[in-house]
mmCIF file of C-alpha atoms and ligand atoms in Angstrom:
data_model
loop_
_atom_site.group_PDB
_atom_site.id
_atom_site.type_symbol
_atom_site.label_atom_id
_atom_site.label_comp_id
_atom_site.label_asym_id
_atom_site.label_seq_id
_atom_site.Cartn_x
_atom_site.Cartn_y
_atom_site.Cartn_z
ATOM 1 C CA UNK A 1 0.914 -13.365 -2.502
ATOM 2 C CA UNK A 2 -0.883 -16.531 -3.834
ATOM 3 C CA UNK A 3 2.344 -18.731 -2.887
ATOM 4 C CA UNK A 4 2.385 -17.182 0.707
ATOM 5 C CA UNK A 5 -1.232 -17.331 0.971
ATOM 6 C CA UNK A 6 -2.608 -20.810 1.853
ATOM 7 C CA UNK A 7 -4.109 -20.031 4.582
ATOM 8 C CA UNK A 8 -5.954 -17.226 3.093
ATOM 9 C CA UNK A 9 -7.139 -19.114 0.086
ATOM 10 C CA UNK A 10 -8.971 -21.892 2.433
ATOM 11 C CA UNK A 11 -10.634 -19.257 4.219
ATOM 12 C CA UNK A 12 -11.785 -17.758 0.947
ATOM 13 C CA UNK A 13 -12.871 -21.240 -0.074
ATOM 14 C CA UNK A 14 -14.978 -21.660 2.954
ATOM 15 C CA UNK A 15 -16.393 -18.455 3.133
ATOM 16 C CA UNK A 16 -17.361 -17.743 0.027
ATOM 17 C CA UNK A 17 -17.917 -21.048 -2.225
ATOM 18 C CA UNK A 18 -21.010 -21.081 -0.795
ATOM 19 C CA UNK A 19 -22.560 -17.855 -1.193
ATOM 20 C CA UNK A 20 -25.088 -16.145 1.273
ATOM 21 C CA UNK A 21 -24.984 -16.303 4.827
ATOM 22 C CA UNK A 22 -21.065 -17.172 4.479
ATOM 23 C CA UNK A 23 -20.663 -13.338 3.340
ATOM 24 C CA UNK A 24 -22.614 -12.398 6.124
ATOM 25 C CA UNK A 25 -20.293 -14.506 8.390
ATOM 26 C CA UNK A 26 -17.105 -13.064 7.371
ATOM 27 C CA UNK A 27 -18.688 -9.579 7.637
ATOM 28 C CA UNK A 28 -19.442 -10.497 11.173
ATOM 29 C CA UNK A 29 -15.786 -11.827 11.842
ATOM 30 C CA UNK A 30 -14.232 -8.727 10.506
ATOM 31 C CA UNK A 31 -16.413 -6.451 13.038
ATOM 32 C CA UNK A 32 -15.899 -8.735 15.792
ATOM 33 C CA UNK A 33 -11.922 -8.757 14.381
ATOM 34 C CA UNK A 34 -12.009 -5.055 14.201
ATOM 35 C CA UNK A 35 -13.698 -4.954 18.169
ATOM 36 C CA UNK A 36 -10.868 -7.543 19.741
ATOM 37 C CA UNK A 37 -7.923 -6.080 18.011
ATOM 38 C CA UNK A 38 -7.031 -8.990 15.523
ATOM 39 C CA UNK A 39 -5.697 -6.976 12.711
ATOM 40 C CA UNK A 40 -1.703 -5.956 12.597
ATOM 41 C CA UNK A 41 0.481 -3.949 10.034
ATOM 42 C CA UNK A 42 3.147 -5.448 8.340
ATOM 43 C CA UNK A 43 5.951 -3.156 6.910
ATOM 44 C CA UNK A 44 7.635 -3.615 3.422
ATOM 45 C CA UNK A 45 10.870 -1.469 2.709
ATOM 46 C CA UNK A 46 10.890 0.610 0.077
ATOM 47 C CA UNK A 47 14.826 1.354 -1.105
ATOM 48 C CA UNK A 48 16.279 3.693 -2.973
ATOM 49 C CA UNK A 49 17.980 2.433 -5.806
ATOM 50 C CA UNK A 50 21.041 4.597 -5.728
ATOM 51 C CA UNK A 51 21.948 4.780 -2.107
ATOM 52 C CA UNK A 52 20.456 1.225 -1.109
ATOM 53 C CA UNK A 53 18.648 2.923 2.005
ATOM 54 C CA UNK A 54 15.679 2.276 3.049
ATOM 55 C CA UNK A 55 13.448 5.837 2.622
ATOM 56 C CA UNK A 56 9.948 4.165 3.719
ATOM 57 C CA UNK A 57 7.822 1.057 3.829
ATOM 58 C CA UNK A 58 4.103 0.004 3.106
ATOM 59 C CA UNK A 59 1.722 -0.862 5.557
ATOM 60 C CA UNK A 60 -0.009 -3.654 4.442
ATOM 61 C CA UNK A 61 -2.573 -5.104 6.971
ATOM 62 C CA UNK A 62 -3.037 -8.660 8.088
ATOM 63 C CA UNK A 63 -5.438 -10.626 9.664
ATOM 64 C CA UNK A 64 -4.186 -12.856 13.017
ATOM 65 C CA UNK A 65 -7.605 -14.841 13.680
ATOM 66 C CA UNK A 66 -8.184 -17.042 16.366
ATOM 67 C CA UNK A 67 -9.171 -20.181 14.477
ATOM 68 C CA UNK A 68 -7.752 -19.939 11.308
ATOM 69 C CA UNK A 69 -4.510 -17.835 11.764
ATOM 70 C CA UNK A 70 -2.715 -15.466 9.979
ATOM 71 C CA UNK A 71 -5.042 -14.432 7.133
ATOM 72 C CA UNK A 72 -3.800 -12.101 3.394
ATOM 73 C CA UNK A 73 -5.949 -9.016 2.838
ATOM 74 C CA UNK A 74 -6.911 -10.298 -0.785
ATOM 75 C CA UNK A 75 -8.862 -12.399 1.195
ATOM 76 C CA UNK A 76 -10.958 -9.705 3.394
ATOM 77 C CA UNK A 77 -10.192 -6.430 1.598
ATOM 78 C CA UNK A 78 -13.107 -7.331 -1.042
ATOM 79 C CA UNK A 79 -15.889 -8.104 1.535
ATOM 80 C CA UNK A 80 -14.678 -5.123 3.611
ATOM 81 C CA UNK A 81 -15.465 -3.020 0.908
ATOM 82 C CA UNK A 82 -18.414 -4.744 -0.186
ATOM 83 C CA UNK A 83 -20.053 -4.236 3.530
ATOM 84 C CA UNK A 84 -18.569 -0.539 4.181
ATOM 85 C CA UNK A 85 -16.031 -1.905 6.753
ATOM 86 C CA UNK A 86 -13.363 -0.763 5.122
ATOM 87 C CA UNK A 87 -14.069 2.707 6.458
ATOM 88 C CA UNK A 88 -13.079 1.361 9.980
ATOM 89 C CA UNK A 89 -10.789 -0.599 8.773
ATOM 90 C CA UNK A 90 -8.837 1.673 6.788
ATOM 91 C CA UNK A 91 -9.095 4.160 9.939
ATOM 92 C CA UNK A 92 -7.485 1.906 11.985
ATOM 93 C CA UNK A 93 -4.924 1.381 9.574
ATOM 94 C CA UNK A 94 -4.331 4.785 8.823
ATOM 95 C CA UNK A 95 -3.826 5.613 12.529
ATOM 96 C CA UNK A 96 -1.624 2.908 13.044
ATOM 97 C CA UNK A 97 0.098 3.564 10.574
ATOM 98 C CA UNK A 98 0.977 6.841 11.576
ATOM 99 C CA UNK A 99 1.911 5.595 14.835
ATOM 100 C CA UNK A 100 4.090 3.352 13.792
ATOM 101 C CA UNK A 101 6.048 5.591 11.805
ATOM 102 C CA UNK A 102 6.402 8.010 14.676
ATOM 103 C CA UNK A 103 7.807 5.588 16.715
ATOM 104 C CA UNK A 104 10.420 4.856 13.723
ATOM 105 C CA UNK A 105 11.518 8.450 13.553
ATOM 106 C CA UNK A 106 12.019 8.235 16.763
ATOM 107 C CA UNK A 107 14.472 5.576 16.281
ATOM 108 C CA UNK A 108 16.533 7.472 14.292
ATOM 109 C CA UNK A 109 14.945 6.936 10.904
ATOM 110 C CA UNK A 110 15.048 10.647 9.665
ATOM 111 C CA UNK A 111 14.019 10.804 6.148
ATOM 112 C CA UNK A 112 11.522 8.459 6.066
ATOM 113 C CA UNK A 113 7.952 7.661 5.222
ATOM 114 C CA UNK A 114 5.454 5.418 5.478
ATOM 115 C CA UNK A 115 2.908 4.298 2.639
ATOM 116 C CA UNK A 116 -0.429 3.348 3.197
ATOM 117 C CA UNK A 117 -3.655 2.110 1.477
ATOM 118 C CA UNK A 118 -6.697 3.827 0.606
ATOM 119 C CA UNK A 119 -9.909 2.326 -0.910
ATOM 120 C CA UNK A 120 -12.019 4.376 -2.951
ATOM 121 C CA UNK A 121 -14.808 3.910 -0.273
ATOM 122 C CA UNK A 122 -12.614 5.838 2.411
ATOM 123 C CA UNK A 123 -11.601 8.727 0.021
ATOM 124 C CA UNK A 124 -15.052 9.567 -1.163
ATOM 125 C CA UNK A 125 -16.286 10.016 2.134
ATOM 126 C CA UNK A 126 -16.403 13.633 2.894
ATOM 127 C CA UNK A 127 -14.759 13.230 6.297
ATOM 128 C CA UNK A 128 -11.968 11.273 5.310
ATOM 129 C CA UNK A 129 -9.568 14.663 5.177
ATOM 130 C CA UNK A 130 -10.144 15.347 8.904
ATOM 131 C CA UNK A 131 -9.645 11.639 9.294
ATOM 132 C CA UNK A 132 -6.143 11.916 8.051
ATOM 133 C CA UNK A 133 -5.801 14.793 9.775
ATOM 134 C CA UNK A 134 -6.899 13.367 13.121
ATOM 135 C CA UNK A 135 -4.210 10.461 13.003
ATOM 136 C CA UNK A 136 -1.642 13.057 12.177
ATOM 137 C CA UNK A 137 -2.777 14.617 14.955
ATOM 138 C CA UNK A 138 -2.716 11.600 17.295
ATOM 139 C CA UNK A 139 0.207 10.136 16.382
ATOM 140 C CA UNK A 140 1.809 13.711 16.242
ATOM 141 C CA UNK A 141 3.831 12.249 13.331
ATOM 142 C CA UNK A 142 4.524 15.336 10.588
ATOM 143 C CA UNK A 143 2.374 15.165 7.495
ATOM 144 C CA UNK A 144 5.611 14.878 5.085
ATOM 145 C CA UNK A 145 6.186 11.543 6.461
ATOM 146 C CA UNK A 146 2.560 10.346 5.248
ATOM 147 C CA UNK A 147 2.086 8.990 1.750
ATOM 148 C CA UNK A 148 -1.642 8.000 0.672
ATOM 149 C CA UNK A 149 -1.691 5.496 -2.347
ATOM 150 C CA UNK A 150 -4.224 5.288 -4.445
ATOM 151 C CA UNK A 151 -5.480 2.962 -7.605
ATOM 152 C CA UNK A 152 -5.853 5.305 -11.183
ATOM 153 C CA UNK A 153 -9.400 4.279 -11.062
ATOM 154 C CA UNK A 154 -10.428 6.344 -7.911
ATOM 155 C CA UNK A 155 -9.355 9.348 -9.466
ATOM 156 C CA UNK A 156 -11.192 8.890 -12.515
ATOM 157 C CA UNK A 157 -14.115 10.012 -10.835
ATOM 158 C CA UNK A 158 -12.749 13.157 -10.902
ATOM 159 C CA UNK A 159 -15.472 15.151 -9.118
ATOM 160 C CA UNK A 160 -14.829 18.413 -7.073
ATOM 161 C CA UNK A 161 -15.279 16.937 -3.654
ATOM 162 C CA UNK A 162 -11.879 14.970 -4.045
ATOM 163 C CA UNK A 163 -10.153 17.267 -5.932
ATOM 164 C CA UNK A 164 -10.653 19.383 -2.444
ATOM 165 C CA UNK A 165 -9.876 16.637 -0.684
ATOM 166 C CA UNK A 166 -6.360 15.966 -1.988
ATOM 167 C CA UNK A 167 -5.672 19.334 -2.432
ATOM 168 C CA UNK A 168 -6.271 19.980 1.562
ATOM 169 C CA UNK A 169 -4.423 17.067 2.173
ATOM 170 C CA UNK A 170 -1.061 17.841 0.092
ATOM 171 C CA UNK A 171 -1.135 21.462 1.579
ATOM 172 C CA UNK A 172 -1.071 19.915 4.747
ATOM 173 C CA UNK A 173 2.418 17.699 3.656
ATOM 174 C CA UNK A 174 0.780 14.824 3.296
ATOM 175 C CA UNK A 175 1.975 13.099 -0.368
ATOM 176 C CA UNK A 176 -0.173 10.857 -2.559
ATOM 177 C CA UNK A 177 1.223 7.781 -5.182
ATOM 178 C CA UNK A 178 -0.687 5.975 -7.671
ATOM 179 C CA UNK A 179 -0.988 1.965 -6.750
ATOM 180 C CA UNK A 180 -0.526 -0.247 -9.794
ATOM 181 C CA UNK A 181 -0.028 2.027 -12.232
ATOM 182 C CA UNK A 182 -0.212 1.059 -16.034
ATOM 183 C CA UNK A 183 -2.974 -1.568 -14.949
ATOM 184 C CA UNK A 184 -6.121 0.808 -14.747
ATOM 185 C CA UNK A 185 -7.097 3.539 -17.539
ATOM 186 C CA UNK A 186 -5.088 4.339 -20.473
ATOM 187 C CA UNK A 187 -6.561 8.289 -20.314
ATOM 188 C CA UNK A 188 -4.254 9.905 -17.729
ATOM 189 C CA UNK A 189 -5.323 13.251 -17.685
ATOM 190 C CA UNK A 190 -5.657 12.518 -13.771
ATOM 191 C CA UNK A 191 -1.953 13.066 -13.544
ATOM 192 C CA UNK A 192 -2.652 17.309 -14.349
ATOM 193 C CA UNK A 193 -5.517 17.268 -12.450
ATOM 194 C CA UNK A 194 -4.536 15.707 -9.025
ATOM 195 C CA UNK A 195 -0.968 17.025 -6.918
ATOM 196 C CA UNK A 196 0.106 13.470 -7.341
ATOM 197 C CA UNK A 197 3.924 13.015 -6.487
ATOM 198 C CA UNK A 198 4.840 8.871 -6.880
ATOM 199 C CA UNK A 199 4.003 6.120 -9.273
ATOM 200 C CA UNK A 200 4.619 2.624 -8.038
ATOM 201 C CA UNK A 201 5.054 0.760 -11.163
ATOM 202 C CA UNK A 202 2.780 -2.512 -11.080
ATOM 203 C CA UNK A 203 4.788 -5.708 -10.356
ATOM 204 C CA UNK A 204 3.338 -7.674 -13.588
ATOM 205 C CA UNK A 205 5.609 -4.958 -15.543
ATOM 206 C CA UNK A 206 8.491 -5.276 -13.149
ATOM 207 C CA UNK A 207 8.828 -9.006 -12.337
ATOM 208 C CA UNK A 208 10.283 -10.368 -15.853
ATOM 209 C CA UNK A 209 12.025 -7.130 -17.431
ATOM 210 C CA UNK A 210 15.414 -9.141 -17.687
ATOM 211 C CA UNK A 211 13.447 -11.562 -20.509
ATOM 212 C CA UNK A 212 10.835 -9.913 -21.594
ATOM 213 C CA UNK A 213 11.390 -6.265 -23.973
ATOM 214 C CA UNK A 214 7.878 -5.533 -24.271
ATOM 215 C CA UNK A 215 7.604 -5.452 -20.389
ATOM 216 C CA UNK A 216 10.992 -3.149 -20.492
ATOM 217 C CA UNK A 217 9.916 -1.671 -22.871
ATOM 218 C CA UNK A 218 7.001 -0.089 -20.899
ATOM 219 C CA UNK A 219 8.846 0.007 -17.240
ATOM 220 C CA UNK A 220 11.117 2.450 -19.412
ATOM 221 C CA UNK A 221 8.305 4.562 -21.081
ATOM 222 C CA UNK A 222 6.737 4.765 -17.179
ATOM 223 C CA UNK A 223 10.107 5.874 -15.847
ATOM 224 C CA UNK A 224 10.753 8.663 -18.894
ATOM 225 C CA UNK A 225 7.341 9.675 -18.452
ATOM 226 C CA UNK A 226 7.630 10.109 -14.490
ATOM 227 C CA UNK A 227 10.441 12.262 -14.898
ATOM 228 C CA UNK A 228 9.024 14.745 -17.325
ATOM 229 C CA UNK A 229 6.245 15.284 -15.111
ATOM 230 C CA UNK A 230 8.822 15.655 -11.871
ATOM 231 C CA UNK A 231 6.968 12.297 -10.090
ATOM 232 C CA UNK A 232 8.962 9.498 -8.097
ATOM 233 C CA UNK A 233 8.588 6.528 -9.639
ATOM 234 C CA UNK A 234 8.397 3.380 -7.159
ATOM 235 C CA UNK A 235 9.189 -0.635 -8.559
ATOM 236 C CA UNK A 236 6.876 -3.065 -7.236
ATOM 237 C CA UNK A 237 7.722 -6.702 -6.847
ATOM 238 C CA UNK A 238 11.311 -6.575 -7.603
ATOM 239 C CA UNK A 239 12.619 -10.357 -6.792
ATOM 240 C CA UNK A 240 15.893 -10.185 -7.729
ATOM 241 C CA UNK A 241 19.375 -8.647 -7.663
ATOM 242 C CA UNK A 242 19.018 -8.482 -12.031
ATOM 243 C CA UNK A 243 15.482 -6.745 -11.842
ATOM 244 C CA UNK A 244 17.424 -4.283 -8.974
ATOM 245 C CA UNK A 245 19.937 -3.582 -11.461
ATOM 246 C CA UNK A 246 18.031 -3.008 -14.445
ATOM 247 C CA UNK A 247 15.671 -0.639 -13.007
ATOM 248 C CA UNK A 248 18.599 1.188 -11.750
ATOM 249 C CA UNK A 249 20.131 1.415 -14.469
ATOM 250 C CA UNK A 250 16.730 2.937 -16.184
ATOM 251 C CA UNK A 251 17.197 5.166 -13.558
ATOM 252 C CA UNK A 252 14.177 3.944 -11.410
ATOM 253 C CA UNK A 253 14.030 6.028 -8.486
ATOM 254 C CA UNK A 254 13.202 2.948 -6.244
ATOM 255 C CA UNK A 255 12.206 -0.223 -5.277
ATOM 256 C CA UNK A 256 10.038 -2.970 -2.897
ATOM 257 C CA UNK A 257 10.189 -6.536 -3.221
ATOM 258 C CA UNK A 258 11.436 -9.511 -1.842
ATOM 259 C CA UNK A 259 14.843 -9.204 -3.220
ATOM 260 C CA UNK A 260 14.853 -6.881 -0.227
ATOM 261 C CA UNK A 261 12.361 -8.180 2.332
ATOM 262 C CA UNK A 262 8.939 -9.025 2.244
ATOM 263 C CA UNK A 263 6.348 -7.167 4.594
ATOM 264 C CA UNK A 264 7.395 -7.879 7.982
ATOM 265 C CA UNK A 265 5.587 -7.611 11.547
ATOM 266 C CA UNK A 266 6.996 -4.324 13.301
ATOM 267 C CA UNK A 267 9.991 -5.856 15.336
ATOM 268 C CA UNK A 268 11.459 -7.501 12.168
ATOM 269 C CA UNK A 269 11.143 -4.494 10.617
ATOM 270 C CA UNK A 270 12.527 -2.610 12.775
ATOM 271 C CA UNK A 271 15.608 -5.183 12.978
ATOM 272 C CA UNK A 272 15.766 -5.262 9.275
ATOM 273 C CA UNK A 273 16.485 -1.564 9.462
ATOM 274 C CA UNK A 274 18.573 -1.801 11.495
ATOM 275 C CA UNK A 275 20.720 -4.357 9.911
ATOM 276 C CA UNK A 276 20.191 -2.421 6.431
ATOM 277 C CA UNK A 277 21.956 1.002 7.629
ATOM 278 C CA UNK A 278 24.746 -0.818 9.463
ATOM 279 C CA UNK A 279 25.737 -2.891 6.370
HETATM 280 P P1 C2E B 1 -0.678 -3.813 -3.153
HETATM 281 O O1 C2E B 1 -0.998 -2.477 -2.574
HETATM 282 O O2 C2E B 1 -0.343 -3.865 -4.608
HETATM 283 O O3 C2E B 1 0.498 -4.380 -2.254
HETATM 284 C C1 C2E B 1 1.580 -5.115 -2.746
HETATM 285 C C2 C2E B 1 1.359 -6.601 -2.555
HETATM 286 O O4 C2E B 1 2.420 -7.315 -3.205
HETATM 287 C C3 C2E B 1 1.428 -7.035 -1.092
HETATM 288 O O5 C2E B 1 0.547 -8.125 -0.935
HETATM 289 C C4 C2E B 1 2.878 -7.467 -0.954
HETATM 290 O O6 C2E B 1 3.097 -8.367 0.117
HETATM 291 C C5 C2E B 1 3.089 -8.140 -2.287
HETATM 292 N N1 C2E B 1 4.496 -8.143 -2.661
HETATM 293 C C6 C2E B 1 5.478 -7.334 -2.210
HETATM 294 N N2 C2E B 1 6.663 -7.606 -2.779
HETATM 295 C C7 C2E B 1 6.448 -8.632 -3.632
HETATM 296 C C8 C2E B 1 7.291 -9.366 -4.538
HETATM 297 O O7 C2E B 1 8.500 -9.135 -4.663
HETATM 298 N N3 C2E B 1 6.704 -10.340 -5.273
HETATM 299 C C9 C2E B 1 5.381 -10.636 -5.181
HETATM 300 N N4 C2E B 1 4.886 -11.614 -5.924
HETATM 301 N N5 C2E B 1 4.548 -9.969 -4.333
HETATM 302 C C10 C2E B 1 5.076 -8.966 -3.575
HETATM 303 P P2 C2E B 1 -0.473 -8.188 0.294
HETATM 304 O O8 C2E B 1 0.167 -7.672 1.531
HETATM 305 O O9 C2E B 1 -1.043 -9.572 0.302
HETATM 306 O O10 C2E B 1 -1.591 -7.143 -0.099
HETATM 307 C C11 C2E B 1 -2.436 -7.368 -1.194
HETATM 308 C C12 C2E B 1 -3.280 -6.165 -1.487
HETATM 309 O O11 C2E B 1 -4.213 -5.915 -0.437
HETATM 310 C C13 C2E B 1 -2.466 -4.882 -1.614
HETATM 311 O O12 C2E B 1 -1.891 -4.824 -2.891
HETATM 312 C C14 C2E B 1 -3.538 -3.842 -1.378
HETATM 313 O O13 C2E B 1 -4.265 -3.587 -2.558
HETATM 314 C C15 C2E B 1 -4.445 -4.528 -0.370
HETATM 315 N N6 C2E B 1 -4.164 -4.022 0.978
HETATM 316 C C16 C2E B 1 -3.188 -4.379 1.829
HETATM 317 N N7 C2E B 1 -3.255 -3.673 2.980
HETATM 318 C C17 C2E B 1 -4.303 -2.828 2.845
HETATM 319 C C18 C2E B 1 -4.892 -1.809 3.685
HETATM 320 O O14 C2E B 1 -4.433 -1.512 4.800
HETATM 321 N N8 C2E B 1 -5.993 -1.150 3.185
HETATM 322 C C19 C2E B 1 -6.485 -1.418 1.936
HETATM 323 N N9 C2E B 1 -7.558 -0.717 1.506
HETATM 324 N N10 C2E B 1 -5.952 -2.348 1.129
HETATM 325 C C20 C2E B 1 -4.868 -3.047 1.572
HETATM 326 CA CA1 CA B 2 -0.182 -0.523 -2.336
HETATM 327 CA CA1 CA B 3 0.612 -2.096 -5.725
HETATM 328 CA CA1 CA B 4 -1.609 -4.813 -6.464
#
């Protein structure tokens, strides 16, 4: 997102270059952000790489300030975390989320579901079941749409409390996928331990497979291992129609990338779709 991101990268520059009270700014933009309703999804297809459908899409948030416009989480997701605010945040997101999804089954997108975020900050908190719950709730959107992602290094901790916690959840419906996988922790006994059902292959693997065999090499071993263990196995950052073809051929379940779309405010989205399933 660095080549997309200019705007982001100035506000990064003038908020934190100068340490201090500039962290204590943006922390006070994000609540004031979070109070007048600045913050908007964006969805990113996912598509299966047999059919060519879309089956789901990623929220990923952005940022529409006042003064300094549209604004790339890599430039607020660290101090949200850093302050706590990503616990709002990240409820907000998950209950728009769900919202939004609702309102594209009601379109007429049946087997579909939508992907969302989750810090380690939000998971360990020991609410943040009836959180999920609650926005299921809400939204009245069926659990089986909802998938959670999380990074390999949140469930390293692998304490009791979120064992429970994921365990409630997936009885409920609700699915989880691991972000960025190959990038965190080489021990994966996490994969017995936790009901996890998708592994979204990290896009530094994915982007140059074509040229580069140790990068296949491991996209391959990822895929081979997924299957054994019965998981879905997700490509991240696919960019072109030769990446597409190769992971299909490896028999990559699916994909998100640009090749396809990039995240998109709701509208486009929903006109992508549309476009997508009539072509
Ligand atoms: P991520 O979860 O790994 O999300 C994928 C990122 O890759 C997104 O950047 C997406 O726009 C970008 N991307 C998608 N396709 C391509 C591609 O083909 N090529 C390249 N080069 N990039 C691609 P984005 O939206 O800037 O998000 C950055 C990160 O911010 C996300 O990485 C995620 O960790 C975090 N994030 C985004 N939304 C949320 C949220 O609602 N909550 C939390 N906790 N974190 C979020
Ligand atoms: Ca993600
Ligand atoms: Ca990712
Ligand atoms: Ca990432």
């Amino acid at each position: 997102s660095k080549s997309i991101g200019g705007n982001s990268f100035h506000f990064f520059n003038t908020y934190m270059d100068r340490q201090g009270h500039n962290y204590i700014a943006v922390v006070t933009d994000l609540r004031n952000a979070l109070k007048e309703g600045e913050f908007e999804l964006y969805f990113q297809p996912q598509i299966d790489l047999l059919t060519q459908k879309i089956i789901g899409a990623e929220a990923l948030i952005r940022w529409n300030h006042p003064k300094k416009g549209l604004i790339f989480p890599d430039s607020f997701i660290p101090q949200a975390e850093k302050s706590g605010l990503i616990v709002e945040i990240g409820e907000w997101v998950l209950q728009s989320s769900c919202t939004s999804c609702k309102s594209f089954i009601e379109l007429g997108f049946s087997e579909f579901s939508i992907a969302v975020n989750v810090s380690s900050q939000q998971l360990k908190r020991n609410n943040f079941a009836q959180t999920v719950h609650s926005a299921l709730k809400n939204s009245n959107l069926p659990a089986k749409h909802l998938e959670l992602e999380m990074t390999e290094s949140l469930l390293i901790d692998n304490s009791l409390e979120l064992k429970q916690t994921v365990t409630y959840l997936s009885d409920l419906g609700v699915s989880f996928s691991i972000d960025d996988f190959g990038t965190g922790y080489s021990n994966l006994s996490y994969l017995q331990e936790f009901e996890i059902e998708v592994l979204k292959i990290d896009r530094t693997f994915v982007k140059d497979i074509e040229h580069n065999p140790k990068n296949k090499a491991l996209v391959t071993a990822i895929i081979q291992m997924a299957k054994g263990l019965s998981l879905r196995t997700v490509a991240e950052g696919v960019e072109s129609q030769e990446v597409a073809s190769l992971l299909k051929a490896l028999h990559c379940d699916s994909g998100q990338g640009y090749y396809w779309a990039k995240a998109l405010p709701e509208k486009e989205f929903i006109a992508f779709s549309k476009k997508c399933s009539t072509t």
